[in-house]
Amino acid sequence: MKNIIYLALIAMIVSACSQVKTINVTVENLSSLERIGEIVEVPMVEVVEKLHLADTAQVIVLDENGQQVPYQITYDEKLVFPSTVKANGQAIYTIAVGTPIAFDTKTTGKQYPERVDDVAWENDRIAFRTYGPALQASGEKAYGYDIWVKNTEEPVVETRYEMELNSDVLAEIERMKKIDADSAKSLRQLTSYHVDHGNGLDCYKVGPTLGGGAAALMVGDTIVYQNCYLTQEILDNGPLRFTVKLTYNPLTIRGNTEVVETRVITLDQGSQLNKTVVNYSHLNEPLSVVTGIVLHEENGGQNVAEATKGYIAYADPTDNVDNNNGIIYVGAVFPANVKEAKVNLFSAKEKALRGGADGHVMAISEYAPNSDYTYYWGAGWSKWGFNSFEAWTKYLDEYSQKVRTPLNVTLQ
């Protein structure tokens, strides 16, 4: 009997010793660029298997100095965390069972049914929104992505929508003659998110264009514009990553009335750009797909449109003439080679159809049925982080290099 107990104890000790207590995550940078705070992904299923995690167990992520690193478990079962790796170097992180400390939310968003179904989101650098079915039902045309500039790491979107609601209330009070026009104008300046109150503003013009980097199919040389999204599902909501899935009303492509577009948009902490994966279901032939940035200058202004560069860019002077709102730098980056990049200036007739916009800077790629089209789009601001167009294009050039040379992540 004693021998049986002894053998059982030995088996328990051996089993306990054989269980992995920590996982080493090696992040290798094969590029010549330092990668600072770049979000990396680890399959959560591997973490569970290697650490033999119970359903209720929590983990922590530690850097090489033993300090906790913020992380998030995403809708597609990935553990993501920010990693800093020197050029042509590597960094080692540790995942272990433990209780994570609280970290600030850096990336977040939501739908705003009170504001015609906008979906708006932000991180610690920039903010964006896209438009929903209530806006489409109103008859207003706003097809592309909107950009909200900010100069703070703190969230601003919720406050800006509150300001707009206050502005709507003010307009109603003015309509009812409860306040004079001059007083209403002064109060409107104080409550408008189209005015910079010290942390940024909304001064970007979208209209019936591709706005800040939307994609669309092309039939020949004609862009098949989408309207507002039909349904939305927020898949991730911070603290490090926001992901939303958008579906759209069916398009008619050469008589095919069943082409449905789906977009999955992801914004990570620290990034100026959204990763976007576009799919067109029921498309029965290869077509071109265009990513465009709306132009607000008759001569195209400062832009980059060269297919070999791996990105397109534009310095948008929206509302800057009278209001000193700075320059909004807009761009899109492509992990795969594009077929053509160019500036397309509108004719007078097309300009009238596009709400007075002057054209697009665009990148054109090939799209095969049942495939995903992946690219990155976003913006920066001359009043926070980008003091010139050259600084912006340098950011895009390096971003292009990074997405084409992703960090290599291995677990041990």
Short mmCIF file of C-alpha atoms in Angstrom, two decimals, residues 192-372:
data_model
loop_
_atom_site.label_atom_id
_atom_site.label_comp_id
_atom_site.label_asym_id
_atom_site.label_seq_id
_atom_site.Cartn_x
_atom_site.Cartn_y
_atom_site.Cartn_z
CA SER A 192 -19.91 72.81 -31.90
CA TYR A 193 -17.45 69.97 -32.52
CA HIS A 194 -16.69 71.69 -35.83
CA VAL A 195 -14.73 74.19 -33.73
CA ASP A 196 -11.42 73.34 -32.07
CA HIS A 197 -11.88 73.74 -28.31
CA GLY A 198 -8.31 72.65 -27.63
CA ASN A 199 -8.40 68.95 -28.41
CA GLY A 200 -9.23 68.85 -32.13
CA LEU A 201 -12.37 68.95 -34.25
CA ASP A 202 -14.34 67.64 -37.22
CA CYS A 203 -13.44 69.78 -40.24
CA TYR A 204 -13.20 67.12 -42.96
CA LYS A 205 -15.57 67.06 -45.95
CA VAL A 206 -16.81 63.71 -47.25
CA GLY A 207 -20.01 64.04 -49.28
CA PRO A 208 -20.82 61.60 -52.13
CA THR A 209 -17.15 60.63 -52.57
CA LEU A 210 -14.75 57.98 -51.28
CA GLY A 211 -13.82 60.38 -48.47
CA GLY A 212 -10.80 59.41 -46.38
CA GLY A 213 -9.97 56.13 -48.08
CA ALA A 214 -13.03 54.00 -48.90
CA ALA A 215 -12.78 51.24 -51.49
CA ALA A 216 -15.19 50.56 -54.37
CA LEU A 217 -15.51 48.31 -57.38
CA MET A 218 -14.91 49.73 -60.84
CA VAL A 219 -16.67 48.73 -64.04
CA GLY A 220 -14.37 49.95 -66.77
CA ASP A 221 -13.39 53.46 -65.66
CA THR A 222 -16.56 53.98 -63.63
CA ILE A 223 -16.57 53.81 -59.83
CA VAL A 224 -19.56 51.93 -58.41
CA TYR A 225 -20.14 54.03 -55.29
CA GLN A 226 -21.51 52.41 -52.16
CA ASN A 227 -23.93 54.27 -49.95
CA CYS A 228 -24.14 54.04 -46.15
CA TYR A 229 -23.73 50.71 -44.37
CA LEU A 230 -26.79 48.48 -43.87
CA THR A 231 -25.74 46.59 -40.71
CA GLN A 232 -22.92 46.92 -38.22
CA GLU A 233 -21.42 44.63 -35.60
CA ILE A 234 -18.72 45.78 -33.22
CA LEU A 235 -16.41 42.79 -32.71
CA ASP A 236 -13.65 44.33 -30.57
CA ASN A 237 -13.90 47.39 -28.35
CA GLY A 238 -10.61 48.04 -26.63
CA PRO A 239 -8.53 48.54 -24.74
CA LEU A 240 -6.01 48.10 -27.59
CA ARG A 241 -8.05 47.20 -30.66
CA PHE A 242 -11.38 48.26 -32.15
CA THR A 243 -12.97 46.11 -34.87
CA VAL A 244 -16.27 46.64 -36.64
CA LYS A 245 -17.92 44.54 -39.34
CA LEU A 246 -20.07 46.46 -41.84
CA THR A 247 -22.36 45.03 -44.49
CA TYR A 248 -23.94 47.02 -47.32
CA ASN A 249 -27.00 46.92 -49.54
CA PRO A 250 -26.57 44.77 -52.66
CA LEU A 251 -24.86 46.39 -55.65
CA THR A 252 -25.81 45.90 -59.27
CA ILE A 253 -22.75 44.97 -61.32
CA ARG A 254 -23.40 44.41 -65.03
CA GLY A 255 -26.88 43.11 -64.37
CA ASN A 256 -25.88 41.07 -61.31
CA THR A 257 -28.07 42.43 -58.48
CA GLU A 258 -26.72 40.20 -55.69
CA VAL A 259 -23.23 41.58 -55.06
CA VAL A 260 -22.93 42.26 -51.32
CA GLU A 261 -19.96 44.11 -49.84
CA THR A 262 -18.61 43.34 -46.36
CA ARG A 263 -15.91 45.37 -44.62
CA VAL A 264 -14.01 44.48 -41.46
CA ILE A 265 -12.24 47.59 -40.13
CA THR A 266 -9.61 47.33 -37.37
CA LEU A 267 -7.86 50.19 -35.56
CA ASP A 268 -5.03 49.49 -33.11
CA GLN A 269 -3.54 51.61 -30.37
CA GLY A 270 -0.84 53.97 -31.65
CA SER A 271 -1.67 53.62 -35.35
CA GLN A 272 -2.79 56.42 -37.67
CA LEU A 273 -4.24 53.83 -40.07
CA ASN A 274 -7.10 51.32 -40.06
CA LYS A 275 -6.61 47.85 -41.44
CA THR A 276 -9.57 47.06 -43.68
CA VAL A 277 -10.54 43.76 -45.30
CA VAL A 278 -13.15 44.07 -48.06
CA ASN A 279 -15.06 41.17 -49.60
CA TYR A 280 -17.66 41.14 -52.38
CA SER A 281 -19.86 38.04 -52.24
CA HIS A 282 -21.71 36.70 -55.29
CA LEU A 283 -19.45 38.57 -57.71
CA ASN A 284 -19.07 36.35 -60.74
CA GLU A 285 -16.20 38.03 -62.62
CA PRO A 286 -12.84 39.70 -61.86
CA LEU A 287 -13.00 43.49 -61.62
CA SER A 288 -10.84 46.39 -60.58
CA VAL A 289 -11.16 47.77 -57.05
CA VAL A 290 -10.19 51.35 -56.28
CA THR A 291 -9.18 52.97 -52.99
CA GLY A 292 -9.69 56.72 -53.14
CA ILE A 293 -9.02 59.89 -51.16
CA VAL A 294 -11.18 62.88 -52.00
CA LEU A 295 -9.42 66.03 -53.27
CA HIS A 296 -10.50 69.53 -52.29
CA GLU A 297 -8.29 71.55 -54.65
CA GLU A 298 -8.82 72.08 -58.37
CA ASN A 299 -5.21 71.25 -59.22
CA GLY A 300 -5.03 68.20 -56.90
CA GLY A 301 -2.85 69.98 -54.34
CA GLN A 302 -0.03 68.10 -52.59
CA ASN A 303 -0.46 64.43 -53.32
CA VAL A 304 1.39 61.19 -54.01
CA ALA A 305 0.04 58.83 -56.68
CA GLU A 306 2.77 56.40 -57.70
CA ALA A 307 2.00 52.68 -57.75
CA THR A 308 5.59 51.70 -56.93
CA LYS A 309 5.57 53.56 -53.60
CA GLY A 310 3.01 51.26 -51.96
CA TYR A 311 0.86 54.16 -50.74
CA ILE A 312 -1.16 57.18 -51.83
CA ALA A 313 -1.35 60.46 -49.93
CA TYR A 314 -2.95 63.90 -49.89
CA ALA A 315 -2.56 67.09 -47.80
CA ASP A 316 -6.16 68.26 -47.34
CA PRO A 317 -6.65 71.98 -46.55
CA THR A 318 -10.30 71.42 -45.58
CA ASP A 319 -11.83 74.50 -43.91
CA ASN A 320 -8.35 75.90 -43.27
CA VAL A 321 -8.65 79.20 -45.13
CA ASP A 322 -10.74 81.07 -42.57
CA ASN A 323 -10.58 78.90 -39.46
CA ASN A 324 -6.89 78.06 -39.01
CA ASN A 325 -7.73 74.38 -38.63
CA GLY A 326 -4.41 73.13 -39.96
CA ILE A 327 -3.87 70.47 -42.62
CA ILE A 328 -5.38 66.98 -42.53
CA TYR A 329 -2.93 64.49 -43.98
CA VAL A 330 -4.76 61.52 -45.50
CA GLY A 331 -3.26 58.29 -46.85
CA ALA A 332 -3.72 54.65 -47.77
CA VAL A 333 -1.12 51.85 -47.71
CA PHE A 334 -1.19 48.61 -49.68
CA PRO A 335 0.49 45.34 -48.62
CA ALA A 336 0.21 44.01 -52.18
CA ASN A 337 1.32 45.75 -55.35
CA VAL A 338 -1.27 48.00 -56.97
CA LYS A 339 -1.89 48.03 -60.71
CA GLU A 340 -2.13 51.80 -61.08
CA ALA A 341 -2.11 54.95 -58.96
CA LYS A 342 -3.26 58.30 -60.32
CA VAL A 343 -5.04 61.60 -59.71
CA ASN A 344 -8.50 61.81 -61.24
CA LEU A 345 -9.86 65.38 -61.39
CA PHE A 346 -13.60 65.71 -61.88
CA SER A 347 -15.28 67.37 -64.81
CA ALA A 348 -17.65 70.24 -63.98
CA LYS A 349 -20.59 67.83 -64.26
CA GLU A 350 -18.98 65.22 -62.01
CA LYS A 351 -17.95 67.90 -59.51
CA ALA A 352 -21.59 68.93 -59.16
CA LEU A 353 -22.55 65.29 -58.53
CA ARG A 354 -19.80 64.91 -55.93
CA GLY A 355 -20.84 67.81 -53.70
CA GLY A 356 -18.26 70.23 -55.08
CA ALA A 357 -15.26 67.96 -54.50
CA ASP A 358 -12.47 68.24 -57.07
CA GLY A 359 -11.50 64.60 -57.60
CA HIS A 360 -9.72 61.64 -56.06
CA VAL A 361 -6.18 60.44 -55.67
CA MET A 362 -6.63 56.72 -56.19
CA ALA A 363 -4.94 53.33 -56.24
CA ILE A 364 -6.41 50.64 -58.49
CA SER A 365 -5.93 46.91 -57.88
CA GLU A 366 -7.33 43.69 -59.29
CA TYR A 367 -10.08 41.92 -57.36
CA ALA A 368 -10.85 38.24 -57.91
CA PRO A 369 -14.26 36.80 -56.92
CA ASN A 370 -14.40 35.21 -53.44
CA SER A 371 -11.17 36.89 -52.33
CA ASP A 372 -10.33 39.49 -49.66
#
